[in-house]
């Protein structure tokens, strides 16, 4: 309907037309017109909530990484994060990752008992615990006994789609990619 309305409104006008953003580039070839305007797909993220970037053949161009800077053992009842929003139900091991909302990680990413945000530590998937703080976030290392201080952490990108992290945090991957703070060191990889 939008394409038909556009054609009706521009009939007889000179000039080139552009209609297709990332979603239309991928789903509606008839909307390609003279120019296309790919956006989020250039970052390797999906413009669709129901189709993964991987399924579309897209690859991430940005990976946000950090490392574990401290380890803690929790007892049942111990609390983690601002306001103690996460309470350990049993003994568990956690790691502190050097990244927080001042770096551009979403402050509202959940880390509660029943809803957590995915991350990768030492090559294994796990989740955040507690609220994200300014400079740190906590990772559940209970199932990653090999994790140590210095273990690599992937917060999104290669091995963990930004779309998945964004969905968990109730936002879109564009917000993650655009919110990366200037203080985060960047390295271009060929």
mmCIF file of C-alpha atoms in Angstrom:
data_model
loop_
_atom_site.group_PDB
_atom_site.id
_atom_site.type_symbol
_atom_site.label_atom_id
_atom_site.label_comp_id
_atom_site.label_asym_id
_atom_site.label_seq_id
_atom_site.Cartn_x
_atom_site.Cartn_y
_atom_site.Cartn_z
ATOM 1 C CA UNK A 1 0.000 0.000 0.000
ATOM 2 C CA UNK A 2 2.844 2.395 0.794
ATOM 3 C CA UNK A 3 4.572 1.663 -2.500
ATOM 4 C CA UNK A 4 1.333 2.218 -4.424
ATOM 5 C CA UNK A 5 0.737 5.519 -2.617
ATOM 6 C CA UNK A 6 4.320 6.627 -3.328
ATOM 7 C CA UNK A 7 3.925 5.786 -7.032
ATOM 8 C CA UNK A 8 0.668 7.734 -7.135
ATOM 9 C CA UNK A 9 2.165 10.802 -5.445
ATOM 10 C CA UNK A 10 5.322 10.856 -7.559
ATOM 11 C CA UNK A 11 3.794 10.009 -10.940
ATOM 12 C CA UNK A 12 5.193 12.377 -13.542
ATOM 13 C CA UNK A 13 7.909 13.795 -11.269
ATOM 14 C CA UNK A 14 11.502 13.713 -12.438
ATOM 15 C CA UNK A 15 14.265 12.307 -10.256
ATOM 16 C CA UNK A 16 15.361 9.078 -8.705
ATOM 17 C CA UNK A 17 13.406 7.234 -6.043
ATOM 18 C CA UNK A 18 14.474 5.476 -2.870
ATOM 19 C CA UNK A 19 12.068 3.399 -0.837
ATOM 20 C CA UNK A 20 13.949 0.477 0.676
ATOM 21 C CA UNK A 21 15.514 0.423 4.134
ATOM 22 C CA UNK A 22 17.166 -2.781 5.427
ATOM 23 C CA UNK A 23 13.859 -4.601 5.893
ATOM 24 C CA UNK A 24 12.653 -3.735 2.394
ATOM 25 C CA UNK A 25 16.045 -4.540 0.864
ATOM 26 C CA UNK A 26 15.778 -8.045 2.282
ATOM 27 C CA UNK A 27 12.048 -8.706 1.922
ATOM 28 C CA UNK A 28 10.656 -6.565 -0.910
ATOM 29 C CA UNK A 29 12.805 -6.491 -4.076
ATOM 30 C CA UNK A 30 10.030 -4.601 -5.842
ATOM 31 C CA UNK A 31 10.752 -1.671 -3.473
ATOM 32 C CA UNK A 32 14.392 -1.318 -4.503
ATOM 33 C CA UNK A 33 13.638 1.475 -7.005
ATOM 34 C CA UNK A 34 16.713 3.515 -8.014
ATOM 35 C CA UNK A 35 18.492 3.503 -4.665
ATOM 36 C CA UNK A 36 18.331 1.432 -1.493
ATOM 37 C CA UNK A 37 19.158 2.631 2.040
ATOM 38 C CA UNK A 38 20.464 -0.306 4.036
ATOM 39 C CA UNK A 39 20.996 0.526 7.684
ATOM 40 C CA UNK A 40 20.993 -1.994 10.515
ATOM 41 C CA UNK A 41 21.868 -4.847 8.166
ATOM 42 C CA UNK A 42 25.229 -3.133 7.471
ATOM 43 C CA UNK A 43 26.087 -3.796 11.130
ATOM 44 C CA UNK A 44 25.169 -7.455 10.787
ATOM 45 C CA UNK A 45 21.903 -7.155 12.703
ATOM 46 C CA UNK A 46 18.428 -8.170 11.623
ATOM 47 C CA UNK A 47 15.724 -5.601 10.880
ATOM 48 C CA UNK A 48 13.134 -8.252 11.821
ATOM 49 C CA UNK A 49 12.124 -9.354 15.309
ATOM 50 C CA UNK A 50 11.250 -12.830 14.036
ATOM 51 C CA UNK A 51 14.277 -13.607 11.809
ATOM 52 C CA UNK A 52 17.852 -13.788 13.085
ATOM 53 C CA UNK A 53 20.760 -12.042 11.406
ATOM 54 C CA UNK A 54 22.409 -15.428 10.942
ATOM 55 C CA UNK A 55 19.352 -16.753 9.093
ATOM 56 C CA UNK A 56 19.640 -13.734 6.768
ATOM 57 C CA UNK A 57 23.326 -14.422 6.139
ATOM 58 C CA UNK A 58 24.426 -11.302 8.026
ATOM 59 C CA UNK A 59 27.611 -11.203 10.093
ATOM 60 C CA UNK A 60 28.321 -8.806 12.990
ATOM 61 C CA UNK A 61 30.745 -5.975 12.260
ATOM 62 C CA UNK A 62 31.116 -4.958 15.916
ATOM 63 C CA UNK A 63 31.996 -7.108 18.897
ATOM 64 C CA UNK A 64 32.025 -5.602 22.380
ATOM 65 C CA UNK A 65 34.458 -7.484 24.587
ATOM 66 C CA UNK A 66 35.903 -7.140 28.047
ATOM 67 C CA UNK A 67 37.399 -9.437 30.628
ATOM 68 C CA UNK A 68 36.745 -10.777 34.103
ATOM 69 C CA UNK A 69 38.445 -8.512 36.661
ATOM 70 C CA UNK A 70 37.357 -10.245 39.901
ATOM 71 C CA UNK A 71 35.730 -13.444 41.176
ATOM 72 C CA UNK A 72 33.360 -13.951 44.100
ATOM 73 C CA UNK A 73 31.752 -16.965 45.743
ATOM 74 C CA UNK A 74 28.167 -16.419 46.892
ATOM 75 C CA UNK A 75 26.262 -18.209 49.624
ATOM 76 C CA UNK A 76 22.500 -18.716 49.498
ATOM 77 C CA UNK A 77 20.853 -15.407 50.321
ATOM 78 C CA UNK A 78 23.773 -13.228 49.177
ATOM 79 C CA UNK A 79 22.665 -10.336 46.989
ATOM 80 C CA UNK A 80 24.270 -8.804 43.908
ATOM 81 C CA UNK A 81 23.966 -5.413 42.244
ATOM 82 C CA UNK A 82 22.513 -2.042 43.143
ATOM 83 C CA UNK A 83 19.600 -2.574 45.490
ATOM 84 C CA UNK A 84 20.499 -6.261 45.841
ATOM 85 C CA UNK A 85 18.124 -7.116 43.014
ATOM 86 C CA UNK A 86 19.614 -10.571 42.481
ATOM 87 C CA UNK A 87 19.547 -13.020 45.393
ATOM 88 C CA UNK A 88 21.507 -16.277 45.200
ATOM 89 C CA UNK A 89 19.257 -19.266 45.758
ATOM 90 C CA UNK A 90 22.237 -21.566 46.275
ATOM 91 C CA UNK A 91 26.011 -21.339 46.413
ATOM 92 C CA UNK A 92 27.387 -19.952 43.184
ATOM 93 C CA UNK A 93 30.456 -18.398 41.640
ATOM 94 C CA UNK A 94 30.287 -15.047 39.890
ATOM 95 C CA UNK A 95 32.686 -12.901 37.918
ATOM 96 C CA UNK A 96 32.884 -9.153 37.603
ATOM 97 C CA UNK A 97 33.281 -7.903 34.025
ATOM 98 C CA UNK A 98 34.808 -4.514 33.292
ATOM 99 C CA UNK A 99 31.906 -2.926 31.413
ATOM 100 C CA UNK A 100 28.881 -0.938 32.477
ATOM 101 C CA UNK A 101 26.379 1.640 31.390
ATOM 102 C CA UNK A 102 29.087 4.353 31.163
ATOM 103 C CA UNK A 103 30.575 2.204 28.378
ATOM 104 C CA UNK A 104 27.253 1.989 26.549
ATOM 105 C CA UNK A 105 26.020 -1.334 27.909
ATOM 106 C CA UNK A 106 22.259 -1.030 28.512
ATOM 107 C CA UNK A 107 21.614 -0.104 32.147
ATOM 108 C CA UNK A 108 18.164 -1.679 31.963
ATOM 109 C CA UNK A 109 19.497 -5.115 30.873
ATOM 110 C CA UNK A 110 17.917 -7.550 33.329
ATOM 111 C CA UNK A 111 19.944 -9.733 35.672
ATOM 112 C CA UNK A 112 17.238 -11.099 37.942
ATOM 113 C CA UNK A 113 16.527 -14.627 39.122
ATOM 114 C CA UNK A 114 13.914 -15.248 36.425
ATOM 115 C CA UNK A 115 15.114 -12.945 33.625
ATOM 116 C CA UNK A 116 18.716 -12.361 32.638
ATOM 117 C CA UNK A 117 20.739 -10.991 29.743
ATOM 118 C CA UNK A 118 23.034 -13.350 27.797
ATOM 119 C CA UNK A 119 26.798 -12.969 27.648
ATOM 120 C CA UNK A 120 29.764 -15.207 26.835
ATOM 121 C CA UNK A 121 32.634 -15.843 29.264
ATOM 122 C CA UNK A 122 35.657 -17.951 28.316
ATOM 123 C CA UNK A 123 33.789 -19.068 25.198
ATOM 124 C CA UNK A 124 30.684 -20.302 27.064
ATOM 125 C CA UNK A 125 27.248 -18.724 27.252
ATOM 126 C CA UNK A 126 26.048 -17.457 30.589
ATOM 127 C CA UNK A 127 24.021 -14.528 31.915
ATOM 128 C CA UNK A 128 24.264 -11.287 33.811
ATOM 129 C CA UNK A 129 23.336 -11.068 37.491
ATOM 130 C CA UNK A 130 21.955 -8.026 39.299
ATOM 131 C CA UNK A 131 21.742 -4.518 37.929
ATOM 132 C CA UNK A 132 24.314 -3.179 35.517
ATOM 133 C CA UNK A 133 26.469 -0.593 37.252
ATOM 134 C CA UNK A 134 28.393 2.306 35.783
ATOM 135 C CA UNK A 135 31.651 0.424 35.214
ATOM 136 C CA UNK A 136 30.903 -3.235 35.930
ATOM 137 C CA UNK A 137 28.445 -6.044 35.544
ATOM 138 C CA UNK A 138 28.259 -9.458 37.128
ATOM 139 C CA UNK A 139 28.336 -12.795 35.321
ATOM 140 C CA UNK A 140 27.119 -16.187 36.526
ATOM 141 C CA UNK A 141 30.181 -18.453 36.389
ATOM 142 C CA UNK A 142 28.632 -21.429 38.169
ATOM 143 C CA UNK A 143 28.840 -23.579 35.017
ATOM 144 C CA UNK A 144 32.201 -22.168 33.862
ATOM 145 C CA UNK A 145 34.748 -23.447 36.401
ATOM 146 C CA UNK A 146 37.644 -22.608 34.077
ATOM 147 C CA UNK A 147 36.824 -18.865 34.149
ATOM 148 C CA UNK A 148 39.524 -16.811 35.837
ATOM 149 C CA UNK A 149 40.538 -13.192 36.263
ATOM 150 C CA UNK A 150 41.471 -12.173 32.730
ATOM 151 C CA UNK A 151 39.024 -14.565 31.026
ATOM 152 C CA UNK A 152 37.533 -12.968 27.906
ATOM 153 C CA UNK A 153 33.962 -11.706 27.968
ATOM 154 C CA UNK A 154 31.805 -11.097 24.891
ATOM 155 C CA UNK A 155 28.913 -8.742 25.550
ATOM 156 C CA UNK A 156 27.620 -8.772 21.959
ATOM 157 C CA UNK A 157 28.867 -9.429 18.450
ATOM 158 C CA UNK A 158 30.817 -12.467 17.238
ATOM 159 C CA UNK A 159 29.314 -15.464 19.061
ATOM 160 C CA UNK A 160 26.466 -13.482 20.671
ATOM 161 C CA UNK A 161 24.104 -11.498 18.416
ATOM 162 C CA UNK A 162 23.511 -7.884 19.423
ATOM 163 C CA UNK A 163 19.867 -8.519 18.493
ATOM 164 C CA UNK A 164 19.608 -11.130 21.259
ATOM 165 C CA UNK A 165 21.145 -8.857 23.889
ATOM 166 C CA UNK A 166 18.925 -5.985 22.772
ATOM 167 C CA UNK A 167 15.763 -8.099 22.915
ATOM 168 C CA UNK A 168 16.649 -9.217 26.425
ATOM 169 C CA UNK A 169 17.137 -5.573 27.435
ATOM 170 C CA UNK A 170 13.840 -4.534 25.823
ATOM 171 C CA UNK A 171 15.417 -2.422 23.095
ATOM 172 C CA UNK A 172 16.793 -2.710 19.557
ATOM 173 C CA UNK A 173 20.325 -3.473 18.441
ATOM 174 C CA UNK A 174 20.695 0.026 16.972
ATOM 175 C CA UNK A 175 20.570 1.414 20.507
ATOM 176 C CA UNK A 176 23.417 -0.863 21.588
ATOM 177 C CA UNK A 177 25.563 -0.074 18.570
ATOM 178 C CA UNK A 178 24.985 3.682 18.736
ATOM 179 C CA UNK A 179 25.376 4.001 22.518
ATOM 180 C CA UNK A 180 28.945 2.723 22.666
ATOM 181 C CA UNK A 181 30.828 5.352 24.687
ATOM 182 C CA UNK A 182 33.897 7.202 23.425
ATOM 183 C CA UNK A 183 35.889 5.842 26.381
ATOM 184 C CA UNK A 184 35.647 2.280 25.010
ATOM 185 C CA UNK A 185 38.856 1.445 23.137
ATOM 186 C CA UNK A 186 38.196 0.509 19.532
ATOM 187 C CA UNK A 187 40.274 -1.736 17.354
ATOM 188 C CA UNK A 188 39.702 -2.262 13.652
ATOM 189 C CA UNK A 189 40.245 -5.821 12.484
ATOM 190 C CA UNK A 190 40.727 -6.578 8.823
#
